[in-house]
Short mmCIF file of C-alpha atoms in Angstrom, two decimals:
data_model
loop_
_atom_site.label_atom_id
_atom_site.label_comp_id
_atom_site.label_asym_id
_atom_site.label_seq_id
_atom_site.Cartn_x
_atom_site.Cartn_y
_atom_site.Cartn_z
CA MET A 1 -16.78 -10.72 -17.19
CA HIS A 2 -14.41 -8.10 -18.52
CA THR A 3 -10.79 -8.50 -17.47
CA PRO A 4 -8.80 -5.25 -17.45
CA SER A 5 -5.41 -4.95 -19.08
CA PHE A 6 -2.44 -4.99 -16.73
CA SER A 7 0.32 -4.24 -19.22
CA HIS A 8 1.18 -0.88 -17.63
CA LEU A 9 0.11 -1.64 -14.07
CA ASN A 10 3.32 -0.68 -12.31
CA ARG A 11 3.04 3.05 -13.02
CA PRO A 12 -0.51 3.61 -11.73
CA VAL A 13 0.13 1.46 -8.68
CA PHE A 14 3.07 3.57 -7.63
CA ALA A 15 1.24 6.75 -8.54
CA PHE A 16 -1.61 5.60 -6.32
CA LEU A 17 0.79 5.10 -3.45
CA ILE A 18 2.30 8.51 -4.08
CA SER A 19 -1.24 9.88 -3.92
CA LEU A 20 -1.62 8.37 -0.46
CA VAL A 21 1.40 10.36 0.64
CA LEU A 22 -0.14 13.48 -0.89
CA PHE A 23 -3.55 12.84 0.64
CA LEU A 24 -2.48 12.27 4.23
CA PRO A 25 -1.05 15.71 4.97
CA LEU A 26 -3.97 17.29 3.12
CA SER A 27 -6.31 15.51 5.47
CA ALA A 28 -4.36 16.63 8.50
CA CYS A 29 -4.74 20.23 7.34
CA GLY A 30 -8.37 19.88 6.38
CA SER A 31 -9.61 18.22 9.54
CA GLY A 32 -7.48 20.18 11.98
CA SER A 33 -8.94 18.78 15.17
CA ASN A 34 -9.30 15.17 14.19
CA LEU A 35 -6.40 13.17 15.57
CA TYR A 36 -4.67 14.68 18.55
CA ASN A 37 -6.57 17.62 19.98
CA GLY A 38 -8.75 15.81 22.50
CA SER A 39 -11.79 17.72 21.32
CA GLY A 40 -14.18 14.82 20.85
CA GLY A 41 -17.06 13.81 23.07
CA GLY A 42 -18.18 14.86 26.52
CA GLY A 43 -16.07 15.24 29.66
CA THR A 44 -15.14 11.63 30.42
CA ALA A 45 -14.61 10.68 26.78
CA ALA A 46 -12.53 13.81 26.21
CA ALA A 47 -10.39 13.02 29.25
CA ALA A 48 -9.86 9.46 28.04
CA LEU A 49 -8.83 10.76 24.63
CA GLN A 50 -6.34 13.15 26.21
CA ILE A 51 -4.81 10.29 28.20
CA ALA A 52 -4.71 8.09 25.10
CA ASN A 53 -2.97 10.77 23.05
CA ILE A 54 -0.30 11.13 25.74
CA ASP A 55 0.13 7.33 25.76
CA ILE A 56 0.46 7.27 21.97
CA SER A 57 3.07 10.02 22.04
CA HIS A 58 5.10 7.94 24.53
CA GLY A 59 4.70 4.66 22.62
CA ASN A 60 2.32 3.12 25.17
CA TYR A 61 -0.20 1.91 22.60
CA SER A 62 -1.78 -0.75 24.79
CA GLY A 63 -2.31 1.95 27.42
CA ALA A 64 -4.07 4.11 24.83
CA ILE A 65 -6.31 1.21 23.84
CA SER A 66 -7.11 0.55 27.48
CA ALA A 67 -8.06 4.19 28.01
CA LEU A 68 -10.35 4.19 24.98
CA SER A 69 -11.81 0.68 24.99
CA SER A 70 -14.86 1.53 27.10
CA TYR A 71 -15.72 4.22 24.54
CA CYS A 72 -15.45 1.74 21.63
CA PRO A 73 -17.67 -1.20 22.70
CA ASN A 74 -17.59 -3.88 19.99
CA ASN A 75 -15.43 -1.44 18.00
CA ASN A 76 -18.25 1.11 17.80
CA CYS A 77 -16.59 4.27 19.06
CA VAL A 78 -18.61 7.12 20.51
CA ASN A 79 -17.10 9.71 18.16
CA SER A 80 -14.65 10.06 15.31
CA ASP A 81 -11.79 11.51 17.38
CA ILE A 82 -11.77 8.45 19.62
CA ALA A 83 -12.10 6.13 16.61
CA ASN A 84 -9.03 7.75 15.02
CA ALA A 85 -6.87 7.37 18.12
CA TYR A 86 -8.17 3.85 18.81
CA ALA A 87 -7.39 2.72 15.25
CA ASN A 88 -3.99 4.42 15.31
CA SER A 89 -3.09 2.52 18.49
CA TYR A 90 -4.00 -0.82 16.93
CA LEU A 91 -2.00 0.06 13.81
CA ALA A 92 1.02 0.59 16.06
CA MET A 93 0.57 -2.60 18.11
CA GLY A 94 2.20 -4.75 15.45
CA ASN A 95 2.53 -8.45 16.24
CA THR A 96 1.76 -8.02 19.93
CA ALA A 97 -1.73 -9.06 20.96
CA ALA A 98 -3.71 -6.12 22.22
CA GLY A 99 -6.14 -8.49 23.89
CA ALA A 100 -9.04 -7.33 21.71
CA THR A 101 -10.42 -9.30 18.80
CA VAL A 102 -12.43 -7.83 15.94
CA THR A 103 -15.41 -7.82 18.30
CA GLY A 104 -13.40 -5.85 20.83
CA THR A 105 -14.59 -7.63 23.98
CA SER A 106 -11.36 -8.95 25.56
CA PRO A 107 -9.07 -7.27 28.10
CA VAL A 108 -6.30 -5.10 26.73
CA THR A 109 -2.67 -6.02 27.39
CA GLY A 110 0.64 -5.90 25.53
CA ALA A 111 3.11 -3.44 24.06
CA SER A 112 4.04 -2.58 20.50
CA THR A 113 6.19 -4.94 18.43
CA ALA A 114 6.82 -4.25 14.75
CA GLY A 115 3.94 -1.86 14.11
CA ALA A 116 3.93 1.92 13.55
CA THR A 117 1.61 4.89 13.99
CA THR A 118 0.32 6.93 11.08
CA SER A 119 2.75 9.75 11.88
CA GLN A 120 5.69 7.34 12.09
CA ILE A 121 4.71 5.80 8.75
CA LEU A 122 4.50 9.22 7.12
CA THR A 123 7.82 10.32 8.61
CA THR A 124 9.54 7.22 7.22
CA ILE A 125 7.99 7.71 3.79
CA PHE A 126 8.97 11.37 3.54
CA ASN A 127 12.50 10.70 4.82
CA LEU A 128 13.09 7.98 2.21
CA ILE A 129 11.43 9.23 -0.94
CA GLY A 130 13.20 12.59 -1.30
CA SER A 131 11.94 15.40 -3.50
CA SER A 132 11.84 13.39 -6.74
CA PRO A 133 10.93 9.83 -5.79
CA ASN A 134 11.00 7.01 -8.28
CA GLN A 135 8.71 4.02 -8.14
CA THR A 136 11.11 1.77 -6.26
CA GLN A 137 11.73 4.42 -3.61
CA ILE A 138 8.00 4.81 -2.94
CA MET A 139 7.44 1.08 -2.49
CA GLN A 140 10.62 0.64 -0.48
CA ALA A 141 9.50 3.47 1.81
CA LEU A 142 6.11 1.86 2.39
CA ALA A 143 7.68 -1.52 3.03
CA SER A 144 10.20 0.06 5.43
CA ALA A 145 7.64 2.11 7.32
CA ILE A 146 6.19 -0.90 9.15
CA PRO A 147 9.02 -2.98 10.65
CA CYS A 148 7.42 -6.41 10.28
CA LEU A 149 6.77 -5.69 6.59
CA SER A 150 10.42 -4.89 6.01
CA ASP A 151 11.60 -8.22 7.44
CA ASN A 152 8.60 -10.38 6.50
CA THR A 153 7.59 -11.21 10.06
CA CYS A 154 4.03 -9.84 10.24
CA ASN A 155 1.72 -12.48 11.66
CA THR A 156 -1.98 -13.09 12.19
CA VAL A 157 -1.94 -11.09 15.43
CA TYR A 158 -1.07 -7.98 13.45
CA LEU A 159 -3.69 -8.83 10.86
CA ASP A 160 -6.23 -9.02 13.69
CA ASN A 161 -4.99 -5.70 15.08
CA LEU A 162 -5.36 -4.06 11.67
CA ALA A 163 -8.81 -5.61 11.26
CA THR A 164 -9.80 -4.16 14.63
CA ALA A 165 -8.58 -0.72 13.55
CA LEU A 166 -10.54 -0.94 10.32
CA ALA A 167 -13.64 -2.19 12.12
CA ALA A 168 -13.59 0.81 14.47
CA LEU A 169 -13.21 3.21 11.55
CA ALA A 170 -16.01 1.50 9.63
CA ASN A 171 -18.40 1.16 12.56
CA THR A 172 -18.15 4.70 13.92
CA SER A 173 -20.96 6.79 12.50
CA CYS A 174 -20.48 10.31 11.22
CA SER A 175 -21.74 12.93 13.64
CA GLY A 176 -22.84 15.16 10.76
CA SER A 177 -22.36 15.38 7.03
CA PRO A 178 -20.04 12.67 5.63
CA SER A 179 -18.58 15.36 3.35
CA VAL A 180 -17.17 17.25 6.36
CA SER A 181 -13.93 15.59 7.45
CA SER A 182 -14.24 16.55 11.13
CA ASP A 183 -17.66 14.84 11.31
CA CYS A 184 -16.30 11.39 10.44
CA PRO A 185 -13.33 9.12 11.18
CA ASP A 186 -10.32 10.72 9.58
CA SER A 187 -9.95 9.76 5.93
CA SER A 188 -6.17 9.78 6.20
CA THR A 189 -6.37 7.14 8.94
CA ILE A 190 -8.72 5.06 6.81
CA LEU A 191 -6.35 5.25 3.84
CA ILE A 192 -3.17 4.36 5.73
CA VAL A 193 -4.74 1.50 7.72
CA SER A 194 -6.39 0.15 4.56
CA ALA A 195 -3.06 0.28 2.70
CA ALA A 196 -1.31 -1.44 5.61
CA TYR A 197 -3.95 -4.16 5.73
CA LEU A 198 -3.65 -4.81 1.99
CA LEU A 199 0.14 -4.96 2.10
CA VAL A 200 0.29 -7.18 5.21
CA VAL A 201 -2.35 -9.57 3.85
CA ALA A 202 -0.44 -9.79 0.57
CA GLN A 203 2.85 -10.44 2.31
CA TYR A 204 1.46 -12.92 4.84
CA ASP A 205 -0.19 -14.96 2.09
CA THR A 206 2.56 -14.76 -0.53
CA GLY A 207 5.80 -13.75 1.20
CA LEU A 208 6.25 -10.72 -1.07
CA THR A 209 9.07 -8.69 0.51
CA TYR A 210 11.30 -5.79 -0.48
CA SER A 211 14.82 -6.86 0.53
CA GLY A 212 18.31 -5.95 -0.62
CA GLY A 213 17.12 -3.52 -3.27
CA THR A 214 14.68 -5.87 -4.99
CA TRP A 215 11.24 -7.42 -4.58
CA GLU A 216 11.37 -11.10 -3.70
CA LEU A 217 9.05 -13.95 -2.86
CA CYS A 218 10.08 -15.17 0.57
CA PRO A 219 8.52 -17.85 2.80
CA ASN A 220 4.94 -16.85 3.48
CA HIS A 221 3.16 -16.68 6.83
CA GLY A 222 5.81 -14.36 8.27
CA GLY A 223 8.67 -16.69 7.38
CA GLY A 224 11.43 -14.07 7.32
CA THR A 225 13.93 -13.29 4.57
CA SER A 226 15.86 -16.56 4.20
CA GLY A 227 15.30 -18.70 1.12
CA CYS A 228 13.75 -15.92 -0.98
CA SER A 229 13.41 -15.89 -4.77
CA SER A 230 13.74 -12.80 -6.95
CA THR A 231 11.25 -14.27 -9.44
CA LEU A 232 7.76 -12.90 -8.81
CA SER A 233 5.51 -15.68 -10.08
CA GLU A 234 1.97 -14.45 -10.76
CA THR A 235 0.72 -18.06 -10.69
CA ALA A 236 2.27 -18.72 -7.29
CA ILE A 237 0.95 -15.46 -5.89
CA ALA A 238 -2.56 -16.12 -7.18
CA SER A 239 -2.49 -19.65 -5.74
CA ASP A 240 -1.44 -18.37 -2.32
CA LEU A 241 -4.08 -15.64 -2.32
CA SER A 242 -6.88 -17.96 -3.40
CA VAL A 243 -6.76 -19.99 -0.18
CA ASP A 244 -7.38 -16.91 1.97
CA GLY A 245 -11.05 -16.35 1.21
CA PRO A 246 -12.04 -14.40 4.36
CA ARG A 247 -9.27 -11.79 4.13
CA MET A 248 -9.69 -11.47 0.38
CA ALA A 249 -13.38 -10.87 1.02
CA SER A 250 -12.44 -8.21 3.57
CA LEU A 251 -10.27 -6.52 0.94
CA CYS A 252 -13.34 -6.49 -1.32
CA GLU A 253 -15.22 -4.60 1.39
CA ILE A 254 -12.39 -2.11 1.92
CA LEU A 255 -12.10 -1.51 -1.83
CA GLY A 256 -15.85 -1.01 -2.19
CA ALA A 257 -16.07 -4.01 -4.52
CA THR A 258 -17.95 -7.29 -4.70
CA CYS A 259 -16.50 -10.78 -4.92
CA ASN A 260 -17.31 -14.45 -4.40
CA LEU A 261 -14.52 -15.28 -1.98
CA GLY A 262 -16.52 -16.03 1.14
CA THR A 263 -17.94 -13.96 3.97
CA PRO A 264 -15.83 -10.90 4.86
CA GLY A 265 -14.71 -10.40 8.43
CA LEU A 266 -15.14 -6.64 7.98
CA THR A 267 -18.10 -4.58 6.91
CA PHE A 268 -16.62 -1.38 5.55
CA SER A 269 -19.39 0.72 4.08
CA PRO A 270 -19.87 3.55 3.25
CA GLN A 271 -16.30 4.54 4.23
CA THR A 272 -14.63 2.51 1.49
CA ILE A 273 -11.48 3.64 -0.29
CA PRO A 274 -13.46 4.94 -3.32
CA ASN A 275 -15.70 7.02 -1.07
CA VAL A 276 -12.77 8.40 0.90
CA ILE A 277 -10.92 9.24 -2.31
CA GLN A 278 -14.04 10.95 -3.62
CA PHE A 279 -13.97 13.28 -0.60
CA PHE A 280 -10.30 14.06 -1.15
CA ALA A 281 -10.77 14.59 -4.87
CA SER A 282 -13.22 17.39 -4.09
CA THR A 283 -10.59 19.14 -1.93
CA LEU A 284 -7.72 18.94 -4.42
CA PRO A 285 -6.94 21.78 -6.85
CA ALA A 286 -7.61 21.24 -10.53
CA SER A 287 -3.88 20.82 -11.11
CA SER A 288 -4.03 17.57 -9.13
CA SER A 289 -6.09 15.75 -11.73
CA SER A 290 -3.14 13.44 -12.43
CA VAL A 291 -3.41 12.18 -8.86
CA THR A 292 -7.07 11.27 -9.13
CA ASN A 293 -6.46 9.77 -12.57
CA ALA A 294 -3.73 7.57 -11.09
CA ILE A 295 -6.14 6.38 -8.40
CA ASP A 296 -8.69 5.52 -11.06
CA GLN A 297 -6.05 3.51 -12.90
CA PHE A 298 -5.05 1.67 -9.74
CA LEU A 299 -8.64 0.69 -8.95
CA TYR A 300 -9.26 -0.23 -12.57
CA SER A 301 -6.23 -2.51 -12.45
CA ILE A 302 -7.43 -4.64 -9.53
CA TYR A 303 -11.15 -4.78 -10.22
CA ASN A 304 -13.56 -4.25 -13.05
CA CYS A 305 -15.03 -0.78 -13.41
CA SER A 306 -15.12 1.91 -16.04
CA LEU A 307 -11.75 3.63 -16.25
CA GLY A 308 -12.18 7.29 -15.38
CA VAL A 309 -15.01 6.87 -12.87
CA CYS A 310 -13.66 4.24 -10.46
CA SER A 311 -12.92 6.63 -7.61
CA THR A 312 -16.03 8.75 -7.99
CA THR A 313 -18.76 6.31 -8.97
CA GLN A 314 -18.85 2.68 -7.93
CA ILE A 315 -19.91 0.96 -11.14
CA SER A 316 -19.65 -2.82 -11.48
CA ALA A 317 -16.70 -3.06 -9.12
CA ASN A 318 -15.67 -6.72 -9.08
CA PHE A 319 -12.46 -7.53 -7.24
CA THR A 320 -10.58 -10.75 -8.09
CA THR A 321 -7.57 -12.52 -6.63
CA THR A 322 -6.22 -12.71 -10.19
CA GLY A 323 -6.25 -8.93 -10.41
CA LEU A 324 -4.45 -8.58 -7.09
CA ALA A 325 -1.93 -11.28 -8.06
CA THR A 326 -1.15 -9.45 -11.30
CA TYR A 327 -0.78 -6.19 -9.41
CA LEU A 328 1.66 -7.77 -6.94
CA SER A 329 3.68 -9.63 -9.57
CA GLN A 330 4.35 -6.47 -11.56
CA LEU A 331 5.61 -4.29 -8.73
#
């Protein structure tokens, strides 16, 4: 099996993250009615969405989930607008149990602790990166955007909340053509929740934390920022990741790749990151080719595919923990 070169990994990784920042506002413009207009579904569903959007705007994320839960049985939402708001609420719940597992059958309780909504994440990123961001600023902004990531306290409750958000986005069928953003769960939501899931999984397993102006390996499993080391050991990271087969398998699903790391807890097809990026690539002007090239390089770095076609054609995509460990160690 071909192993890609990682010698220049840090640049495409950061460029990929920059591209997320570029993509999200483009999606908001392109899909107009997707997140907060209350346009989805029939009367009762539309009313529930309106209530949920008010709850989200006031920080009552558990209330929003409660309003929408009957329209997302087993995380299969009745339309994309509800799926977007439902996923956004779980993204914001942080380490507080929302009462719903990945199957979405339990009562909903709790309030937000250490999570953030998509708009809050974007606001933090834009406030921190400035007009000419460097690589460290981009990563610091992402790490700062979700409170439990910034202080290494994300726990399995948040991982379950993120998994629930991803499950709802993956399970909700498009109402029309997948190439029309308003027909499907919002691609910007998919991208930001996927990125959050990857970063929280990586931190929970390895303790990778941005603290005091540098990346450090801190105690894993949400162990906080005491006793951290500034040495990013690829071997240690790979060892920590290798014991988390189910979540690594879920990352394979999200990345549209295959792996032999166990049975994934998420089924995320066809709305994988490569497919979402393919939709965005078609909406970008020709001058944005550097963005799509950076995405190709990022995907090439963490799994095997042909450089130049990773984000547009899924060819022999084979994700490995070694690839992810190398990516994390070279931040």
